[in-house]
Short mmCIF file of C-alpha atoms in Angstrom, two decimals:
data_model
loop_
_atom_site.label_atom_id
_atom_site.label_comp_id
_atom_site.label_asym_id
_atom_site.label_seq_id
_atom_site.Cartn_x
_atom_site.Cartn_y
_atom_site.Cartn_z
CA UNK N 1 172.68 -8.04 45.81
CA UNK N 2 172.94 -4.59 47.39
CA UNK N 3 169.42 -3.76 46.25
CA UNK N 4 168.18 -7.01 47.77
CA UNK N 5 169.90 -6.27 51.09
CA UNK N 6 168.38 -2.79 51.14
CA UNK N 7 164.93 -4.28 50.58
CA UNK N 8 165.52 -6.75 53.42
CA UNK N 9 166.55 -3.94 55.75
CA UNK N 10 163.60 -1.82 54.64
CA UNK N 11 161.14 -4.67 55.23
CA UNK N 12 162.62 -5.51 58.65
CA UNK N 13 162.55 -1.86 59.73
CA UNK N 14 158.95 -1.48 58.54
CA UNK N 15 157.96 -4.58 60.49
CA UNK N 16 159.80 -3.44 63.64
CA UNK N 17 158.36 0.09 63.46
CA UNK N 18 154.85 -1.35 63.11
CA UNK N 19 155.27 -3.72 66.07
CA UNK N 20 156.89 -1.04 68.25
CA UNK N 21 154.16 1.44 67.29
CA UNK N 22 151.39 -1.00 68.23
CA UNK N 23 153.05 -1.91 71.57
CA UNK N 24 153.71 1.73 72.46
CA UNK N 25 150.17 2.64 71.45
CA UNK N 26 148.73 -0.03 73.76
CA UNK N 27 150.97 0.96 76.71
CA UNK N 28 150.37 4.70 76.30
CA UNK N 29 146.66 4.13 75.71
CA UNK N 30 146.27 2.14 78.94
CA UNK N 31 148.16 4.78 80.96
CA UNK N 32 146.14 7.54 79.29
CA UNK N 33 142.84 5.83 80.13
CA UNK N 34 143.84 5.32 83.77
CA UNK N 35 144.97 8.93 84.17
CA UNK N 36 141.85 10.42 82.58
CA UNK N 37 139.37 7.80 83.85
CA UNK N 38 136.74 10.35 85.09
CA UNK N 39 136.67 11.90 81.61
CA UNK N 40 136.46 8.46 79.97
CA UNK N 41 133.46 7.56 82.16
CA UNK N 42 131.96 10.99 81.47
CA UNK N 43 132.38 10.40 77.74
CA UNK N 44 130.61 7.03 78.03
CA UNK N 45 127.74 8.66 79.96
CA UNK N 46 127.60 11.34 77.25
CA UNK N 47 127.33 8.65 74.55
CA UNK N 48 124.42 7.06 76.43
CA UNK N 49 122.66 10.36 77.14
CA UNK N 50 123.25 12.11 73.80
CA UNK N 51 120.38 10.40 71.88
CA UNK N 52 117.93 11.56 74.58
CA UNK N 53 119.33 15.10 74.40
CA UNK N 54 119.05 15.06 70.61
CA UNK N 55 115.43 13.89 70.89
CA UNK N 56 114.57 16.67 73.37
CA UNK N 57 116.37 19.20 71.19
CA UNK N 58 114.60 18.24 67.96
CA UNK N 59 111.11 17.35 69.20
CA UNK N 60 110.67 19.60 72.22
CA UNK N 61 112.76 22.51 70.86
CA UNK N 62 114.76 22.74 74.11
CA UNK N 63 118.27 24.21 74.03
CA UNK N 64 120.96 21.52 74.36
CA UNK N 65 122.75 23.20 77.30
CA UNK N 66 119.55 23.28 79.34
CA UNK N 67 118.65 19.66 78.69
CA UNK N 68 122.16 18.22 79.09
CA UNK N 69 122.34 18.33 82.88
CA UNK N 70 118.72 17.18 83.18
CA UNK N 71 119.37 14.19 80.91
CA UNK N 72 122.58 13.34 82.79
CA UNK N 73 120.66 13.39 86.07
CA UNK N 74 117.96 11.17 84.50
CA UNK N 75 120.56 8.72 83.15
CA UNK N 76 122.35 8.55 86.49
CA UNK N 77 118.97 8.15 88.18
CA UNK N 78 118.14 5.24 85.87
CA UNK N 79 121.49 3.61 86.65
CA UNK N 80 120.95 4.11 90.39
CA UNK N 81 117.36 2.84 90.03
CA UNK N 82 118.52 -0.28 88.18
CA UNK N 83 121.15 -0.92 90.85
CA UNK N 84 118.51 -0.35 93.54
CA UNK N 85 116.04 -2.77 91.94
CA UNK N 86 118.72 -5.41 91.50
CA UNK N 87 119.93 -4.80 95.05
CA UNK N 88 116.42 -4.99 96.48
CA UNK N 89 115.87 -8.30 94.69
CA UNK N 90 119.14 -9.61 96.10
CA UNK N 91 118.14 -8.37 99.58
CA UNK N 92 114.74 -10.05 99.24
CA UNK N 93 116.30 -13.37 98.24
CA UNK N 94 118.90 -13.00 100.99
CA UNK N 95 116.15 -12.35 103.55
CA UNK N 96 114.41 -15.55 102.47
CA UNK N 97 117.73 -17.35 102.71
CA UNK N 98 118.33 -15.99 106.23
CA UNK N 99 114.78 -16.94 107.21
CA UNK N 100 115.40 -20.53 106.19
CA UNK N 101 118.99 -20.52 107.45
CA UNK N 102 118.27 -22.75 110.50
CA UNK N 103 116.75 -25.47 108.30
CA UNK N 104 119.57 -25.13 105.77
CA UNK N 105 122.17 -25.26 108.54
CA UNK N 106 120.57 -28.35 110.07
CA UNK N 107 120.51 -30.08 106.69
CA UNK N 108 124.11 -29.08 106.02
CA UNK N 109 125.18 -30.30 109.48
CA UNK N 110 123.61 -33.69 108.83
CA UNK N 111 125.34 -33.92 105.46
CA UNK N 112 128.64 -32.81 106.98
CA UNK N 113 128.39 -35.44 109.73
CA UNK N 114 127.74 -38.03 107.06
CA UNK N 115 130.81 -36.81 105.18
CA UNK N 116 132.89 -37.12 108.37
CA UNK N 117 131.66 -40.67 108.96
CA UNK N 118 132.44 -41.71 105.40
CA UNK N 119 135.89 -40.11 105.54
CA UNK N 120 136.67 -41.70 108.93
CA UNK N 121 135.52 -45.08 107.64
CA UNK N 122 137.72 -44.66 104.58
CA UNK N 123 140.76 -43.47 106.59
CA UNK N 124 140.52 -46.43 109.01
CA UNK N 125 140.93 -48.80 106.08
CA UNK N 126 144.29 -47.22 105.21
CA UNK N 127 147.72 -48.22 106.62
CA UNK N 128 148.77 -46.58 109.89
CA UNK N 129 151.46 -44.47 108.24
CA UNK N 130 148.96 -43.04 105.76
CA UNK N 131 146.51 -42.34 108.61
CA UNK N 132 149.19 -40.41 110.50
CA UNK N 133 150.01 -38.41 107.37
CA UNK N 134 146.34 -37.54 106.87
CA UNK N 135 146.00 -36.44 110.52
CA UNK N 136 149.09 -34.25 110.18
CA UNK N 137 147.68 -32.80 106.99
CA UNK N 138 144.38 -32.04 108.73
CA UNK N 139 146.23 -30.21 111.51
CA UNK N 140 148.26 -28.24 108.96
CA UNK N 141 145.11 -27.35 107.04
CA UNK N 142 143.45 -26.18 110.27
CA UNK N 143 146.48 -24.03 111.09
CA UNK N 144 146.52 -22.58 107.55
CA UNK N 145 142.81 -21.80 107.77
CA UNK N 146 143.42 -19.98 111.06
CA UNK N 147 146.27 -18.00 109.50
CA UNK N 148 144.12 -17.18 106.49
CA UNK N 149 141.24 -15.99 108.69
CA UNK N 150 143.61 -13.81 110.72
CA UNK N 151 145.23 -12.40 107.59
CA UNK N 152 141.87 -11.85 105.94
CA UNK N 153 140.58 -9.89 108.94
CA UNK N 154 143.71 -7.74 108.93
CA UNK N 155 143.37 -7.21 105.16
CA UNK N 156 139.71 -6.23 105.62
CA UNK N 157 140.62 -3.60 108.22
CA UNK N 158 143.45 -2.27 106.04
CA UNK N 159 141.21 -2.24 102.96
CA UNK N 160 138.51 -0.34 104.85
CA UNK N 161 141.18 2.17 105.90
CA UNK N 162 142.31 2.53 102.28
CA UNK N 163 138.73 3.16 101.18
CA UNK N 164 138.33 5.85 103.83
CA UNK N 165 141.66 7.38 102.85
CA UNK N 166 140.80 7.46 99.14
CA UNK N 167 137.19 8.56 99.64
CA UNK N 168 137.97 12.26 98.91
CA UNK N 169 139.65 11.25 95.63
CA UNK N 170 136.62 9.14 94.73
CA UNK N 171 134.25 12.04 95.41
CA UNK N 172 136.42 14.40 93.34
CA UNK N 173 136.46 11.81 90.54
CA UNK N 174 132.65 11.58 90.63
CA UNK N 175 132.35 15.39 90.43
CA UNK N 176 134.71 15.56 87.45
CA UNK N 177 132.86 12.67 85.79
CA UNK N 178 129.50 14.46 86.03
CA UNK N 179 130.95 17.80 84.89
CA UNK N 180 132.83 16.23 81.98
CA UNK N 181 129.69 14.35 80.89
CA UNK N 182 127.76 17.64 80.92
CA UNK N 183 130.36 19.49 78.83
CA UNK N 184 130.77 16.56 76.43
CA UNK N 185 127.02 16.79 75.71
CA UNK N 186 126.53 20.55 75.93
CA UNK N 187 129.55 21.40 73.74
CA UNK N 188 129.41 18.30 71.55
CA UNK N 189 129.09 20.23 68.29
CA UNK N 190 132.00 22.53 69.20
CA UNK N 191 134.20 19.57 70.16
CA UNK N 192 133.41 17.74 66.92
CA UNK N 193 133.96 20.88 64.85
CA UNK N 194 137.31 21.51 66.56
CA UNK N 195 138.36 17.93 65.85
CA UNK N 196 137.32 18.16 62.18
CA UNK N 197 139.10 21.49 61.65
CA UNK N 198 142.39 20.34 63.19
CA UNK N 199 142.58 16.76 61.92
CA UNK N 200 143.63 15.73 58.38
CA UNK N 201 140.85 14.20 56.32
CA UNK N 202 142.53 10.81 55.86
CA UNK N 203 142.91 10.49 59.66
CA UNK N 204 139.23 11.38 60.09
CA UNK N 205 138.23 8.62 57.66
CA UNK N 206 140.51 6.08 59.35
CA UNK N 207 139.31 7.13 62.81
CA UNK N 208 135.64 6.82 61.83
CA UNK N 209 136.16 3.31 60.47
CA UNK N 210 138.26 2.36 63.51
CA UNK N 211 135.72 3.78 66.00
CA UNK N 212 132.80 2.05 64.27
CA UNK N 213 134.67 -1.26 64.20
CA UNK N 214 135.79 -0.91 67.82
CA UNK N 215 132.24 -0.20 69.00
CA UNK N 216 130.96 -3.12 66.97
CA UNK N 217 133.62 -5.50 68.31
CA UNK N 218 133.39 -4.58 72.00
CA UNK N 219 129.61 -4.16 72.02
CA UNK N 220 129.07 -7.34 70.02
CA UNK N 221 131.43 -9.35 72.21
CA UNK N 222 129.73 -8.42 75.48
CA UNK N 223 126.31 -8.83 73.86
CA UNK N 224 127.26 -12.38 72.88
CA UNK N 225 128.59 -13.11 76.38
CA UNK N 226 125.34 -11.93 77.98
CA UNK N 227 123.35 -14.09 75.54
CA UNK N 228 125.43 -17.12 76.51
CA UNK N 229 125.01 -16.26 80.20
CA UNK N 230 121.22 -16.07 79.76
CA UNK N 231 121.11 -19.46 78.01
CA UNK N 232 123.34 -21.06 80.68
CA UNK N 233 121.14 -19.51 83.39
CA UNK N 234 117.97 -21.01 81.87
CA UNK N 235 119.62 -24.45 81.64
CA UNK N 236 120.79 -24.21 85.27
CA UNK N 237 117.33 -23.10 86.47
CA UNK N 238 115.71 -26.09 84.75
CA UNK N 239 118.37 -28.45 86.13
CA UNK N 240 118.15 -27.11 89.68
CA UNK N 241 114.35 -27.26 89.65
CA UNK N 242 114.53 -30.85 88.44
CA UNK N 243 116.87 -31.60 91.37
CA UNK N 244 114.52 -29.72 93.75
CA UNK N 245 117.23 -27.27 94.80
CA UNK N 246 115.97 -24.41 96.98
CA UNK N 247 116.41 -20.87 95.59
CA UNK N 248 117.03 -22.40 92.16
CA UNK N 249 116.64 -19.10 90.26
CA UNK N 250 118.98 -17.16 92.53
CA UNK N 251 121.65 -19.88 92.72
CA UNK N 252 121.46 -20.43 88.94
CA UNK N 253 122.07 -16.71 88.38
CA UNK N 254 125.15 -16.74 90.63
CA UNK N 255 126.57 -19.83 88.88
CA UNK N 256 125.83 -18.37 85.41
CA UNK N 257 127.53 -15.12 86.41
CA UNK N 258 130.57 -17.11 87.58
CA UNK N 259 130.57 -18.87 84.22
CA UNK N 260 130.93 -15.51 82.43
CA UNK N 261 133.91 -14.37 84.54
CA UNK N 262 137.56 -15.12 83.69
CA UNK N 263 139.26 -17.92 85.68
CA UNK N 264 135.89 -19.19 86.88
CA UNK N 265 133.06 -21.14 85.24
CA UNK N 266 130.18 -23.33 86.28
CA UNK N 267 132.70 -25.86 87.58
CA UNK N 268 133.76 -23.42 90.32
CA UNK N 269 130.44 -24.12 92.05
CA UNK N 270 129.17 -27.39 90.58
CA UNK N 271 132.31 -29.55 90.96
CA UNK N 272 132.84 -28.91 94.73
CA UNK N 273 129.09 -29.29 95.20
CA UNK N 274 129.15 -32.68 93.44
CA UNK N 275 132.20 -33.83 95.46
CA UNK N 276 130.46 -32.87 98.69
CA UNK N 277 127.40 -34.86 97.64
CA UNK N 278 129.58 -37.87 96.86
CA UNK N 279 131.17 -37.72 100.31
CA UNK N 280 127.76 -37.31 101.97
CA UNK N 281 126.48 -40.41 100.19
CA UNK N 282 124.02 -38.64 97.87
CA UNK N 283 125.30 -40.21 94.65
CA UNK N 284 122.13 -39.39 92.72
CA UNK N 285 122.51 -35.62 93.13
CA UNK N 286 126.28 -35.86 92.57
CA UNK N 287 125.68 -37.53 89.20
CA UNK N 288 123.00 -34.95 88.31
CA UNK N 289 125.35 -32.06 89.17
CA UNK N 290 128.16 -33.64 87.14
CA UNK N 291 125.88 -34.11 84.13
CA UNK N 292 124.65 -30.51 84.46
CA UNK N 293 128.24 -29.25 84.60
CA UNK N 294 129.31 -31.24 81.53
CA UNK N 295 126.22 -30.14 79.60
CA UNK N 296 126.73 -26.42 80.38
CA UNK N 297 130.42 -26.64 79.39
CA UNK N 298 129.55 -28.41 76.13
CA UNK N 299 126.80 -25.86 75.45
CA UNK N 300 129.20 -22.94 76.01
CA UNK N 301 131.85 -24.47 73.73
CA UNK N 302 129.24 -24.92 70.99
CA UNK N 303 127.56 -21.51 71.36
CA UNK N 304 130.59 -19.29 71.97
CA UNK N 305 132.33 -19.50 68.57
CA UNK N 306 129.04 -19.02 66.69
CA UNK N 307 127.48 -16.25 68.80
CA UNK N 308 130.71 -14.32 69.36
CA UNK N 309 131.72 -14.69 65.71
CA UNK N 310 128.35 -13.46 64.44
CA UNK N 311 128.27 -10.57 66.92
CA UNK N 312 131.71 -9.18 66.07
CA UNK N 313 131.72 -10.10 62.39
CA UNK N 314 134.33 -12.87 62.10
CA UNK N 315 133.98 -16.49 61.05
CA UNK N 316 133.30 -19.15 63.71
CA UNK N 317 136.50 -20.99 62.66
CA UNK N 318 138.59 -17.83 63.10
CA UNK N 319 136.90 -17.27 66.47
CA UNK N 320 137.78 -20.83 67.49
CA UNK N 321 141.42 -20.35 66.38
CA UNK N 322 141.73 -17.09 68.35
CA UNK N 323 140.19 -18.71 71.44
CA UNK N 324 142.60 -21.66 71.25
CA UNK N 325 145.64 -19.41 70.69
CA UNK N 326 144.61 -17.16 73.59
CA UNK N 327 144.12 -20.16 75.86
CA UNK N 328 147.57 -21.56 75.01
CA UNK N 329 149.21 -18.16 75.57
CA UNK N 330 147.44 -16.91 78.70
CA UNK N 331 144.95 -19.50 79.91
CA UNK N 332 141.27 -18.71 80.41
CA UNK N 333 141.77 -14.93 80.48
CA UNK N 334 143.71 -15.12 77.22
CA UNK N 335 140.91 -17.17 75.65
CA UNK N 336 138.40 -14.46 76.60
CA UNK N 337 140.51 -11.49 75.47
CA UNK N 338 141.84 -13.14 72.30
CA UNK N 339 138.54 -12.87 70.42
CA UNK N 340 138.03 -9.07 70.63
CA UNK N 341 141.77 -8.48 70.12
CA UNK N 342 141.75 -10.78 67.10
CA UNK N 343 138.69 -9.01 65.69
CA UNK N 344 140.41 -5.63 66.09
CA UNK N 345 143.52 -6.98 64.30
CA UNK N 346 141.34 -8.26 61.44
CA UNK N 347 139.68 -4.85 61.17
CA UNK N 348 143.12 -3.19 61.14
CA UNK N 349 144.04 -5.52 58.27
CA UNK N 350 140.89 -4.60 56.35
CA UNK N 351 141.67 -0.90 56.90
CA UNK N 352 145.12 -1.36 55.33
CA UNK N 353 147.19 -0.73 58.46
CA UNK N 354 149.52 -3.63 57.63
CA UNK N 355 149.65 -3.07 53.84
CA UNK N 356 153.13 -1.48 53.72
CA UNK N 357 154.59 -4.08 56.07
CA UNK N 358 153.08 -6.99 54.13
CA UNK N 359 154.12 -5.49 50.79
CA UNK N 360 157.71 -5.10 52.02
CA UNK N 361 157.77 -8.65 53.39
CA UNK N 362 156.37 -10.00 50.13
CA UNK N 363 158.98 -8.18 48.05
CA UNK N 364 161.77 -9.31 50.37
CA UNK N 365 160.56 -12.93 50.15
CA UNK N 366 160.42 -12.77 46.34
CA UNK N 367 163.95 -11.34 46.19
CA UNK N 368 165.17 -14.02 48.60
CA UNK N 369 163.66 -16.76 46.42
CA UNK N 370 165.32 -15.24 43.33
CA UNK N 371 168.64 -15.13 45.17
CA UNK N 372 168.33 -18.83 46.07
CA UNK N 373 167.13 -19.84 42.61
CA UNK N 374 168.36 -17.28 40.08
CA UNK N 375 166.62 -19.12 37.26
CA UNK N 376 163.23 -18.22 38.83
CA UNK N 377 162.44 -14.82 37.28
CA UNK N 378 159.60 -12.55 38.13
CA UNK N 379 156.76 -12.82 35.67
#
């Protein structure tokens, strides 16, 4: 009996130490990343730029230290160029939108007047007490909107002041990011050699497997999300063009981007749009928008388990289970984060991180069964 109790205590302690270690690792890791964020970004830039540096070093016979800063400048230039091209496209579409703003405003005004007429007609059919309640509610909503606008303007001024106040810190962070990226590339071999010389071999093997799995999980997850976004965007473009919506490509991109974000989705734009069309009397477009919304949601629910599961290396059923568990625990954000977290846990299991804990729990369970039923002996 004493041996059994000791095994129970040992198993419980092993389980508690594992859980506490994981929780502390997550908390310390998040604080560490926030504190050293410029170096983390510099390390990411170094990962992107290092293949180009290696190519220049091997093919062009250029010393790594000389090419590192040049490659970093090129990579940053490419990022800035991509942002510029995307921004110029947005500006071009916005200019077209502004150019046609009077026509759009006139069309919207007509629709809004139609909505007002329909609402007034509907309200007049209600009892007087309900009408009074609706009028009071409208006044309260108007007052709340005024308070929100005033608060938003104050928040905007305060936020602009915070940006100006933190601008020196941002500039210092950018400088440290560029310098750290340069040294991560220029002294890469020295850093790796130092790590190999001062780290036990079994930790190196575990770290390599963990790093490879982590890159595969995170990279595969976002790759799958962008694939889904592209498919949703194509469906929205086709649907909007069929409905003769102006700026179909641009609006479809915005809605598809919303669909990829936590707490949002295509319904954030399509459902209010459909309701407005119902109130304005355009039932045909309201039905089309509703069908488009339902189709995109069904398409995402079908594609997500398969694409995400294939990209990060877990079964579609396991992906579906993780998504459901995450949704029940933390809503939409939990559903999104549950898949990569679940994939990392599975990879930890494959690496043997939980072997001692599971072995102790198994032995404790076997001893407990023997204590309940002494006639059941171990084979």
